[in-house]
PDB file of C-alpha atoms in Angstrom:
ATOM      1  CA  UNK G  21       0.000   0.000   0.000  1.00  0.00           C
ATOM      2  CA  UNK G  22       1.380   3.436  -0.881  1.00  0.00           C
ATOM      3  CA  UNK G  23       0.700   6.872   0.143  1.00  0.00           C
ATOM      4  CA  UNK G  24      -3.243   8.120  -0.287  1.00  0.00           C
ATOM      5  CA  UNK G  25      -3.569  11.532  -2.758  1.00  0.00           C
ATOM      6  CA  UNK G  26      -4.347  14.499   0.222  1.00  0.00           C
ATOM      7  CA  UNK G  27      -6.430  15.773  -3.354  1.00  0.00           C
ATOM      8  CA  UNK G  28      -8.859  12.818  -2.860  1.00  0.00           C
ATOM      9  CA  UNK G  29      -8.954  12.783   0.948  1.00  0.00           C
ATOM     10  CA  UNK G  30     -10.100  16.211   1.444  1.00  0.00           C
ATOM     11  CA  UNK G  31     -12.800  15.964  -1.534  1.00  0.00           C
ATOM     12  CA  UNK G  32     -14.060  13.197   0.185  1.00  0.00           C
ATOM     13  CA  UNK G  33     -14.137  14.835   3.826  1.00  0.00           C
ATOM     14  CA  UNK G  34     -15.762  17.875   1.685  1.00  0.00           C
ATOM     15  CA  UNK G  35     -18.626  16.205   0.253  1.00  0.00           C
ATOM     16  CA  UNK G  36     -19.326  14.266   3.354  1.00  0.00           C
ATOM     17  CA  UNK G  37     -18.917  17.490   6.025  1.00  0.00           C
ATOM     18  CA  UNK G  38     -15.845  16.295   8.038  1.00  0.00           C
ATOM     19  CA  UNK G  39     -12.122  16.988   8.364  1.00  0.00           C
ATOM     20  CA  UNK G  40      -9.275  14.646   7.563  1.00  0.00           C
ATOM     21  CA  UNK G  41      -6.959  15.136  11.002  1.00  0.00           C
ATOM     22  CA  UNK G  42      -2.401  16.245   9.686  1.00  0.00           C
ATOM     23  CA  UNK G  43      -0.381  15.054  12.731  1.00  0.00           C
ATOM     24  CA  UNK G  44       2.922  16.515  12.394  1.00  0.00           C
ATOM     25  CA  UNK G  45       5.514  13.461  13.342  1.00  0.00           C
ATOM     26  CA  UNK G  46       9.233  14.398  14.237  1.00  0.00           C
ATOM     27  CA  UNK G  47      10.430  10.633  14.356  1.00  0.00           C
ATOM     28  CA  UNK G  48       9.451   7.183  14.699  1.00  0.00           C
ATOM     29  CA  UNK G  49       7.402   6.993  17.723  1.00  0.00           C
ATOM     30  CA  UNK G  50       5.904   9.642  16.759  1.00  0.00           C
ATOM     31  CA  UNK G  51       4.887   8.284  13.417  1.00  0.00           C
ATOM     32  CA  UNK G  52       4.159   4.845  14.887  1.00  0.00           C
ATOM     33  CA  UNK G  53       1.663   6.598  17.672  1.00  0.00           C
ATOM     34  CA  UNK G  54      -0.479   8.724  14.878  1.00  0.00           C
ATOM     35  CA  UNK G  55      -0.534   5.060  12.842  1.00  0.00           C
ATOM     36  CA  UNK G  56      -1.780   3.085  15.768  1.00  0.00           C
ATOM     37  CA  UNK G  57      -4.320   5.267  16.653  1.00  0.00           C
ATOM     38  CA  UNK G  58      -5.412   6.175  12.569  1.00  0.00           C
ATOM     39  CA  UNK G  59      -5.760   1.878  12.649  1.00  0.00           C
ATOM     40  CA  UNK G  60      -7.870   1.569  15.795  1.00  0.00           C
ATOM     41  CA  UNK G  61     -10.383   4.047  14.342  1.00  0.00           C
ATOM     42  CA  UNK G  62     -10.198   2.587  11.035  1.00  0.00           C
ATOM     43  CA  UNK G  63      -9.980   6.413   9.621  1.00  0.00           C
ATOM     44  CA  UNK G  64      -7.643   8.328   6.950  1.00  0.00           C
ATOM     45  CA  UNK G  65      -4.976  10.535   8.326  1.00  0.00           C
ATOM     46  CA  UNK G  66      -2.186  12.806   6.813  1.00  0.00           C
ATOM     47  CA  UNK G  67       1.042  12.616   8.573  1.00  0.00           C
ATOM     48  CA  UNK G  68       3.291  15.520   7.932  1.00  0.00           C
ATOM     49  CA  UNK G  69       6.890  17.338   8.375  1.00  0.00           C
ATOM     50  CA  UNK G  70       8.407  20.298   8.611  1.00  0.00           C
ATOM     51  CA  UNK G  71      11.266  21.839   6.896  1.00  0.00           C
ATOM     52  CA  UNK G  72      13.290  21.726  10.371  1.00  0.00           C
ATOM     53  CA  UNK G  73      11.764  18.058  10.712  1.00  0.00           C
ATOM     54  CA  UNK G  74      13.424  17.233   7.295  1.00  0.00           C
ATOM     55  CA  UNK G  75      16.781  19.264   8.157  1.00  0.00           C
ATOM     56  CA  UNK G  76      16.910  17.100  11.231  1.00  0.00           C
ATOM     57  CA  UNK G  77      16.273  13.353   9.729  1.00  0.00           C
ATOM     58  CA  UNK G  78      15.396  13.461   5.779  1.00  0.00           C
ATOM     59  CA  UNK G  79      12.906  13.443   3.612  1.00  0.00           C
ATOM     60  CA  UNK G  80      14.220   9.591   2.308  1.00  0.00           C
ATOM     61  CA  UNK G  81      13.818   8.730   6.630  1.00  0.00           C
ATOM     62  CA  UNK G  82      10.409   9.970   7.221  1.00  0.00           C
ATOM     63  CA  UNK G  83       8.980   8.638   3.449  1.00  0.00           C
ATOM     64  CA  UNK G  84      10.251   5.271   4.319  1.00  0.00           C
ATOM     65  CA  UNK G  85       9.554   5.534   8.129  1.00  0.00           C
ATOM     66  CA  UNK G  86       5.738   6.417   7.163  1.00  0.00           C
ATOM     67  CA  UNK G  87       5.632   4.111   4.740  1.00  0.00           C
ATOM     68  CA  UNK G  88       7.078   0.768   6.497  1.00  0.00           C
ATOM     69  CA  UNK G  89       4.235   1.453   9.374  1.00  0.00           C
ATOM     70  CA  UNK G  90       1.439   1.602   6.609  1.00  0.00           C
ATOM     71  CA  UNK G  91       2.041  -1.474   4.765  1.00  0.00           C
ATOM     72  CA  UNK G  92       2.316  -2.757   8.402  1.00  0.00           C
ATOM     73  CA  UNK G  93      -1.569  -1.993   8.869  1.00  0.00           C
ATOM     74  CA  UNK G  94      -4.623  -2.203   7.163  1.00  0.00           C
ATOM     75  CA  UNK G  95      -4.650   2.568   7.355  1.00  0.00           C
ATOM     76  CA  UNK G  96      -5.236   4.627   4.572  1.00  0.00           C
ATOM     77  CA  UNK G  97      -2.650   7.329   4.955  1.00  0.00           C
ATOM     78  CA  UNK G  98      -0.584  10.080   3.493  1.00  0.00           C
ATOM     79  CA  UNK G  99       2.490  12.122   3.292  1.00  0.00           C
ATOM     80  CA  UNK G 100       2.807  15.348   3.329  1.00  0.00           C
ATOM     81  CA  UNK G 101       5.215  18.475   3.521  1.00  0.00           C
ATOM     82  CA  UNK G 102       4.208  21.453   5.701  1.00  0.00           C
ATOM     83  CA  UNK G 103       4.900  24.854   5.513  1.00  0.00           C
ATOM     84  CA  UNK G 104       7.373  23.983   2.330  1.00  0.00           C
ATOM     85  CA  UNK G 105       9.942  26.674   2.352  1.00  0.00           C
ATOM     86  CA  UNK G 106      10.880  26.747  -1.216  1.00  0.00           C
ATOM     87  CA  UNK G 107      10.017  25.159  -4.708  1.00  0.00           C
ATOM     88  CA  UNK G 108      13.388  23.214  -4.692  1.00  0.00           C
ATOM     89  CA  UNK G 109      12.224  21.442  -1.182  1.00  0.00           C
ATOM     90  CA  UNK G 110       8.551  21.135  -2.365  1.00  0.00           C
ATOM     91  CA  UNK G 111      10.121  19.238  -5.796  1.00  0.00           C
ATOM     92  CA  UNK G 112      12.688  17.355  -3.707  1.00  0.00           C
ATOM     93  CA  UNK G 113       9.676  16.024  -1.221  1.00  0.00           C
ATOM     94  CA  UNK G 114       7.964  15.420  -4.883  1.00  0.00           C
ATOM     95  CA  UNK G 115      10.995  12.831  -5.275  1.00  0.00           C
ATOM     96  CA  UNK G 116      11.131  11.213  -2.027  1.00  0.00           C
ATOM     97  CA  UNK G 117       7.444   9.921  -2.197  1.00  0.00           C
ATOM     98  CA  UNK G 118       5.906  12.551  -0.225  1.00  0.00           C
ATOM     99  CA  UNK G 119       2.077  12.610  -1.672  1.00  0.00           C
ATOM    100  CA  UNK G 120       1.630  15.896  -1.001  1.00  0.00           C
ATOM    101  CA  UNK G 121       3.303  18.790  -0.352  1.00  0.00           C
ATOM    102  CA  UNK G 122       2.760  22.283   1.049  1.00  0.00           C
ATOM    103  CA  UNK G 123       3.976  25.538  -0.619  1.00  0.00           C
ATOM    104  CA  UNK G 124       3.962  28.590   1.989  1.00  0.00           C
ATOM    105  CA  UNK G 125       4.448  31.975   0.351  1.00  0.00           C
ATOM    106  CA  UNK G 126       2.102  33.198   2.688  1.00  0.00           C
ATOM    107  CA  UNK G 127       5.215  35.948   3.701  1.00  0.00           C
ATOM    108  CA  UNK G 128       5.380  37.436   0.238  1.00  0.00           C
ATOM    109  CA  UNK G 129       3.525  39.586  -1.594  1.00  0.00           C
ATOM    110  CA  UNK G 130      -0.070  38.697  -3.000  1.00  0.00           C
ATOM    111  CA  UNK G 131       1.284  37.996  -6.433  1.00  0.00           C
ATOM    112  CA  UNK G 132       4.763  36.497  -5.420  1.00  0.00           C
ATOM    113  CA  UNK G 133       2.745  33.893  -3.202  1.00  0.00           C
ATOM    114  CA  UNK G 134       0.824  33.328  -6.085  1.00  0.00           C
ATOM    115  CA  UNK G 135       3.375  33.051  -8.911  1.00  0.00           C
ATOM    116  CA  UNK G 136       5.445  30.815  -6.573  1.00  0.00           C
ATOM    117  CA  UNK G 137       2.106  28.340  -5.403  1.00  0.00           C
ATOM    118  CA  UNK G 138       1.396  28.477  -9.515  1.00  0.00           C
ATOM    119  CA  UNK G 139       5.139  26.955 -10.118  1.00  0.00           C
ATOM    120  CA  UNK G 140       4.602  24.251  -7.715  1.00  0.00           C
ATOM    121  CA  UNK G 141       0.669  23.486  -8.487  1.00  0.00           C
ATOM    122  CA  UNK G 142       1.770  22.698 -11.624  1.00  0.00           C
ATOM    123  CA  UNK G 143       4.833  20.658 -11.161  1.00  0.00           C
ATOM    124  CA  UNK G 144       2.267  18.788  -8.606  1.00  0.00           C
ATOM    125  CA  UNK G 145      -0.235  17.679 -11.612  1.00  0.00           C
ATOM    126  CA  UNK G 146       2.559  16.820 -13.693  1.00  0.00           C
ATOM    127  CA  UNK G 147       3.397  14.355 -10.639  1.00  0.00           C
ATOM    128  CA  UNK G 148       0.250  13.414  -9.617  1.00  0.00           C
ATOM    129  CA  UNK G 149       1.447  15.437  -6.433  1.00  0.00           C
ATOM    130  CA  UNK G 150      -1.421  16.786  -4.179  1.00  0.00           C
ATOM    131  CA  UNK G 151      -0.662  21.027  -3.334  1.00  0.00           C
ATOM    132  CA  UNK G 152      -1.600  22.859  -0.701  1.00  0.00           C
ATOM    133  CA  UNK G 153      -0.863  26.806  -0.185  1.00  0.00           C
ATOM    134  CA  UNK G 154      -1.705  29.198   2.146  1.00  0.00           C
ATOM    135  CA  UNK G 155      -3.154  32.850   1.738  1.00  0.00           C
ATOM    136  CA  UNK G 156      -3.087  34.950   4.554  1.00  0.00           C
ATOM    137  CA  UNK G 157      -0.623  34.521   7.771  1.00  0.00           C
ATOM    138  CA  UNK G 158      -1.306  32.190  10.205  1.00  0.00           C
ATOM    139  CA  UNK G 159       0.205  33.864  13.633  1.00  0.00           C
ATOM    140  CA  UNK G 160       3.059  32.119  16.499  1.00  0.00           C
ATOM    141  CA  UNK G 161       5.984  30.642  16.168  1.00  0.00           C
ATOM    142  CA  UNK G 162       6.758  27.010  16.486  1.00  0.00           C
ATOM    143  CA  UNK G 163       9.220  24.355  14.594  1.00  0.00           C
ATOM    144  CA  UNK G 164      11.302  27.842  13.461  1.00  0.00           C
ATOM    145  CA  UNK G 165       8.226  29.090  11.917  1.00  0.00           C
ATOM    146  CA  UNK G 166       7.878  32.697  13.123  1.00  0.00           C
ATOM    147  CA  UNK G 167       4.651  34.938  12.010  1.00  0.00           C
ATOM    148  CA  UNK G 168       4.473  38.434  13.107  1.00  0.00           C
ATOM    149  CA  UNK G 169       0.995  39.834  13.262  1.00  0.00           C
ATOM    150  CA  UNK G 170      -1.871  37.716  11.839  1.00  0.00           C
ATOM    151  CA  UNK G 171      -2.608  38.840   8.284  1.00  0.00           C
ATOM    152  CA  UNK G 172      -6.557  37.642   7.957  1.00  0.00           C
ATOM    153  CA  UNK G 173      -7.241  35.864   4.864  1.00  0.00           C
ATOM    154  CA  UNK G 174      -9.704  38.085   2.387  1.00  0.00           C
ATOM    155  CA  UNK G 175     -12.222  36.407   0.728  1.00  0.00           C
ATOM    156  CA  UNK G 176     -12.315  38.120  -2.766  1.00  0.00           C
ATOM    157  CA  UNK G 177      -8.461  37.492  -2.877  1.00  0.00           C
ATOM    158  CA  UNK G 178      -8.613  33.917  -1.765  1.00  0.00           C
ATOM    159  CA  UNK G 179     -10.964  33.128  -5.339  1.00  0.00           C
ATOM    160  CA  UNK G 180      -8.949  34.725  -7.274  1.00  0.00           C
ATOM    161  CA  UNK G 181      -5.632  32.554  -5.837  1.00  0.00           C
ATOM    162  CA  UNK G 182      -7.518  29.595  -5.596  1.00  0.00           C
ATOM    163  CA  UNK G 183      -8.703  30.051  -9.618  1.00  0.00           C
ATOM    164  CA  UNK G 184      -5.039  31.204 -10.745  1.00  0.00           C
ATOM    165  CA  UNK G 185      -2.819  29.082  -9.144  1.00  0.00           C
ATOM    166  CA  UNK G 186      -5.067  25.745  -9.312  1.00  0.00           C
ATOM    167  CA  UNK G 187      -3.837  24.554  -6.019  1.00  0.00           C
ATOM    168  CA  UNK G 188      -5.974  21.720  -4.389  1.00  0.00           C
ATOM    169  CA  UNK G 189      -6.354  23.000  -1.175  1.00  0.00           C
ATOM    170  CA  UNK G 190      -5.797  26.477   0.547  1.00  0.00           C
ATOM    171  CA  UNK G 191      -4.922  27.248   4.313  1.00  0.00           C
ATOM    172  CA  UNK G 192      -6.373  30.562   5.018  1.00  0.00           C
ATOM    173  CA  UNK G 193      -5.891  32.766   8.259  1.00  0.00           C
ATOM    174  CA  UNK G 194      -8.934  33.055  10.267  1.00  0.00           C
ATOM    175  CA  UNK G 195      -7.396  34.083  14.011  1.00  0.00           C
ATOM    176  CA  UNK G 196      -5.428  30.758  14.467  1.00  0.00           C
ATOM    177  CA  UNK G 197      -1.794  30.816  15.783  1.00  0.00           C
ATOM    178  CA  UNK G 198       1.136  28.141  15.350  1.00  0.00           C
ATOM    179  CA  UNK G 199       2.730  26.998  19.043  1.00  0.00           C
ATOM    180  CA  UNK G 200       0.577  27.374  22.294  1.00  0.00           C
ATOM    181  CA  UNK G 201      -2.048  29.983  23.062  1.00  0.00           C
ATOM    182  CA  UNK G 202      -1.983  32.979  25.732  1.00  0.00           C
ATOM    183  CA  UNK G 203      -5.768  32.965  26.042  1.00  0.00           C
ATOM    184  CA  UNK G 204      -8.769  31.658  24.122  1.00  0.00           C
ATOM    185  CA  UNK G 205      -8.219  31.812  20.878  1.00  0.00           C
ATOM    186  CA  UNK G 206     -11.204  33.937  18.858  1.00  0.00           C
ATOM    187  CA  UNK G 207     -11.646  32.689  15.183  1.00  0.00           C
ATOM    188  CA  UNK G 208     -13.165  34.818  12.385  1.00  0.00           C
ATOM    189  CA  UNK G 209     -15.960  32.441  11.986  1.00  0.00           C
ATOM    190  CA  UNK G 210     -17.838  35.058   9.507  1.00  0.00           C
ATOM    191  CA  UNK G 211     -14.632  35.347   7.335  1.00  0.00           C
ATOM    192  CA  UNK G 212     -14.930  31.142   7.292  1.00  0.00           C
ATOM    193  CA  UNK G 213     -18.235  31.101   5.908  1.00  0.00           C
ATOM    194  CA  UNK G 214     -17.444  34.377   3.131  1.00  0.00           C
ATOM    195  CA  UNK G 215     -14.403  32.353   2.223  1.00  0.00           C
ATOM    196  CA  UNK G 216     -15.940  29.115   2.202  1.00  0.00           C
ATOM    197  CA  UNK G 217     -18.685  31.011  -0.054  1.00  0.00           C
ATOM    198  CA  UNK G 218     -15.821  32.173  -2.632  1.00  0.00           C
ATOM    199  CA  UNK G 219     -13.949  28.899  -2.622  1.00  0.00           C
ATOM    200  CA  UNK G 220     -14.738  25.716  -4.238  1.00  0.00           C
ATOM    201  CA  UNK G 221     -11.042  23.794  -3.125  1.00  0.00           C
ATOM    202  CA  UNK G 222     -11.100  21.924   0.425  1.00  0.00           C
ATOM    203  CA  UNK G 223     -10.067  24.471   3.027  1.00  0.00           C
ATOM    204  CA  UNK G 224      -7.421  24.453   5.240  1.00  0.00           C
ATOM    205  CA  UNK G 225      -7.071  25.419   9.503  1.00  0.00           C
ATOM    206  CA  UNK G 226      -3.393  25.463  10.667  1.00  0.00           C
ATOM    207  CA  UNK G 227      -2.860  26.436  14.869  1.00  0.00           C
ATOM    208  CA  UNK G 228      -5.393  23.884  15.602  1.00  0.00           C
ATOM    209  CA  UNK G 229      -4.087  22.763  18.125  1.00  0.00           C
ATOM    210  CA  UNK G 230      -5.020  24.926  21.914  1.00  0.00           C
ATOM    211  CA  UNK G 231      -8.350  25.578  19.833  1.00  0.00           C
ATOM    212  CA  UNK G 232     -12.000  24.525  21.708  1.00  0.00           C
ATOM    213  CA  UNK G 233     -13.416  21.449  20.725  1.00  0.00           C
ATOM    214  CA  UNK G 234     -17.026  23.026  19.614  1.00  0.00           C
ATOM    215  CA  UNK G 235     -14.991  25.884  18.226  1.00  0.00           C
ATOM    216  CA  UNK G 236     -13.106  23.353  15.367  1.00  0.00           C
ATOM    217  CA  UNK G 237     -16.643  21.312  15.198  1.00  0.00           C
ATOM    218  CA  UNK G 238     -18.013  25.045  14.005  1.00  0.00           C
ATOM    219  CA  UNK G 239     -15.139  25.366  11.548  1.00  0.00           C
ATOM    220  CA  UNK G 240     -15.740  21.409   9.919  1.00  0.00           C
ATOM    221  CA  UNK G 241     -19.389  22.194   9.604  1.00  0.00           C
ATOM    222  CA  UNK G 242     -18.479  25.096   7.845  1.00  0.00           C
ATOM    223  CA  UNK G 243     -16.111  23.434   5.367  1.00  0.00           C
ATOM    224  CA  UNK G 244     -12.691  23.006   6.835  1.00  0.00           C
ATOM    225  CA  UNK G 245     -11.605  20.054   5.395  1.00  0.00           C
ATOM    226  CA  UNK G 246      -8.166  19.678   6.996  1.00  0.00           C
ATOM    227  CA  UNK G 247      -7.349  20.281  10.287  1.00  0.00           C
ATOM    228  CA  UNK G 248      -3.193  20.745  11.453  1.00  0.00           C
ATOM    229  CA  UNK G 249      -1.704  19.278  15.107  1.00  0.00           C
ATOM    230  CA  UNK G 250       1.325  19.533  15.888  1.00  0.00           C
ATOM    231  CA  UNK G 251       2.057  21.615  19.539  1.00  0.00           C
ATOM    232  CA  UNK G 252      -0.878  19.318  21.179  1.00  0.00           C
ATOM    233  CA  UNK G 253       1.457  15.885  20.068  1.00  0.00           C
ATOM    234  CA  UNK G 254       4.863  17.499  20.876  1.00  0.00           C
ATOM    235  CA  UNK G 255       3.881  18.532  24.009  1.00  0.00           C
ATOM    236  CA  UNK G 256       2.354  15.190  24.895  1.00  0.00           C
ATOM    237  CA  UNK G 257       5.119  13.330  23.948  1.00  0.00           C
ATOM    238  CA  UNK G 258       7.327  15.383  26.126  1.00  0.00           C
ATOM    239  CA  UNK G 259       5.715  15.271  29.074  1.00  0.00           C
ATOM    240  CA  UNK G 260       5.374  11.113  28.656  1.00  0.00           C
ATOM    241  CA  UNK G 261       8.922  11.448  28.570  1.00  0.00           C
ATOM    242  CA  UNK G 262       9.824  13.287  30.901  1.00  0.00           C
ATOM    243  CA  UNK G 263       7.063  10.975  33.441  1.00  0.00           C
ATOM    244  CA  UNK G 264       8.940   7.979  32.358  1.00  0.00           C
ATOM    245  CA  UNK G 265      11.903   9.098  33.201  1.00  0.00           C
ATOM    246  CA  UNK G 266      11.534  10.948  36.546  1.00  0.00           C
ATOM    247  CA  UNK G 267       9.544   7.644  38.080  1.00  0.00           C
ATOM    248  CA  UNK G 268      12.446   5.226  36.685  1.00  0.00           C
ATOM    249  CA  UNK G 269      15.787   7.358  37.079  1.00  0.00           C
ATOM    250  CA  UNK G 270      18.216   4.087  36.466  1.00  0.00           C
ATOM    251  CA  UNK G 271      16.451   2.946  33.343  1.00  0.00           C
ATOM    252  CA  UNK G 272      19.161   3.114  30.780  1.00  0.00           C
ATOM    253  CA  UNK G 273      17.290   1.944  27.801  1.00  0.00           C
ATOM    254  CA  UNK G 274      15.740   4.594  25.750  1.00  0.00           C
ATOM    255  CA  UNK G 275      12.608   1.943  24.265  1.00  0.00           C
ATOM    256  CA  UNK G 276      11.182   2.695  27.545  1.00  0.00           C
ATOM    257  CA  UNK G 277      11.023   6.345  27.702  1.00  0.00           C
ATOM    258  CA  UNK G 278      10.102   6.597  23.754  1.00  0.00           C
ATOM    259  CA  UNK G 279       7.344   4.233  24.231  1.00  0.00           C
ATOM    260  CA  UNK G 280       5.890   6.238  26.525  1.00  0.00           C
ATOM    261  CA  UNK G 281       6.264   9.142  24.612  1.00  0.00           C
ATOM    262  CA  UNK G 282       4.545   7.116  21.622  1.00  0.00           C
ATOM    263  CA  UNK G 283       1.488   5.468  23.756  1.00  0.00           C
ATOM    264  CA  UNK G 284       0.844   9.501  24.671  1.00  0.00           C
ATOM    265  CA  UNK G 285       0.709  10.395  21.040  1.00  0.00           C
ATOM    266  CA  UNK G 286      -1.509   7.751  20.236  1.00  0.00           C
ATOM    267  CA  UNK G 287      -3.823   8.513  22.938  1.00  0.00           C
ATOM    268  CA  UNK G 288      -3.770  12.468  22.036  1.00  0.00           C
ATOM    269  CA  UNK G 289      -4.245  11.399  17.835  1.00  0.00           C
ATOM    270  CA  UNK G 290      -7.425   8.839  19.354  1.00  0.00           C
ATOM    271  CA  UNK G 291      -9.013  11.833  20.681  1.00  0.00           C
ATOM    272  CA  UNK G 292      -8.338  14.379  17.467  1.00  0.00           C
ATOM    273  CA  UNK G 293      -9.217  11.502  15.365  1.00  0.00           C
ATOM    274  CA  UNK G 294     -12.940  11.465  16.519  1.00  0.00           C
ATOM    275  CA  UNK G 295     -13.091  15.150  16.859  1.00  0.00           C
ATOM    276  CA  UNK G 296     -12.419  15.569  12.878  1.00  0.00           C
ATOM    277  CA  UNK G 297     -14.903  12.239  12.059  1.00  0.00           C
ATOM    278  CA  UNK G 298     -17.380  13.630  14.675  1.00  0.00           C
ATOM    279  CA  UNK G 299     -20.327  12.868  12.266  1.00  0.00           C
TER     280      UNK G 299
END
């Protein structure tokens, strides 16, 4: 079994009014604890990585990491790169087997995002390579991703990228922020529903995680088709860790500590799981 196409996932989740759950995975336990839970649901997930994620172990490691723990179940799954820095990375993820891949121009100009999303939409459909941009900037910093202010996502400008650049899905900025929230986070559920009414591609939320249950319900029933975690596992998996090793100070043998850290990530992707397939 290979990778599933992130372009046939979210059309799905879009016709059917639910959200396909992106787990961002920094190695294997991580990768093996989004798997296990994805096969005790029986639902699709899209398991993703960073540029820094990449820097740190390779896009040839996590393609063939992912992939050895699919054909190992019965999951429908895919790869994908987020927040792709460049069209040489988004190409080279292209080549490893990554199934789909994120361009993020959302720091450059309206028409620089859009020339540079065009370029890699359409070295995607020569690949049969799903591509996902984003309009408008998604707040926080996390994974050496650093937004200043949020730059809300406008819906008249969001049709007019979606229809030039023929991307198949769009992350848009709605009041979400990358890393872990101050307060309550307040989404722009209004500018959801105008965009959603300009926009025919699956939508995108990034920041998800720190956001209220009900609050990312709202957003699915409105048409987000894809919803980001990645603070929410990191943060689990740390703390599992850090447990593990604090109650068994002369354990030596670092299967103990990472299992932990894995069971925790599986427990935290169980619980986003249903929340995206709440229908």
């Amino acid at each position: 079994m290979g990778f599933a196409s992130v372009k046939e996932l979210l059309c799905k989740a879009q016709a059917n009014g639910y959200a396909v759950p992106a787990f961002n995975v920094e190695n294997m336990e991580t990768v093996q604890g989004v798997i296990q839970a994805a096969e005790e649901l029986n639902r699709p997930v899209i398991l993703q990585t960073t540029p820094s994620s990449v820097k740190y172990a390779g896009l040839d490691f996590f393609a063939a990491c992912v992939e050895t723990e699919v054909r190992k179940n019965s999951v429908t799954a895919a790869l994908h790169l987020d927040h792709g820095s460049s069209f040489e990375l988004a190409a080279l993820a292209m080549k490893a087997g990554y199934s789909s891949v994120m361009i993020d121009g959302s720091q450059l100009s309206f028409r620089d995002n859009m020339d540079l999303s065009s370029k890699v939409s359409c070295l995607g459909k020569i690949l049969g390579v799903s591509v996902e941009a984003e309009l408008g900037s998604v707040g926080g910093k996390e994974d050496g991703l650093t937004a200043g202010e949020v730059l809300f996502t406008e819906p008249a400008e969001a049709a007019e990228f979606a229809a030039r650049t023929k991307v198949d899905s769009l992350a848009i900025a709605i009041g979400t922020a990358h890393g872990f929230y101050k307060g309550e986070p307040k989404l722009d559920i209004r500018r959801l529903k105008e965009i959603r009414n300009a926009v025919d591609i699956p939508l995108v939320l990034h920041g998800t995680s720190g956001v209220p249950d009900e609050t990312v319900r709202e957003c699915i029933r409105i048409g987000i088709c894809k919803v980001n975690y990645a603070t929410d596992l990191r943060n689990v998996f740390t703390k599992a860790v850090k447990l593990n090793m604090a109650e068994n100070p002369d354990n030596i043998d670092p299967k103990k500590y990472l299992g932990a850290g894995r069971e925790a990530v599986a427990e935290a992707a169980r619980d986003r799981i249903k929340l995206c397939y709440f229908k």
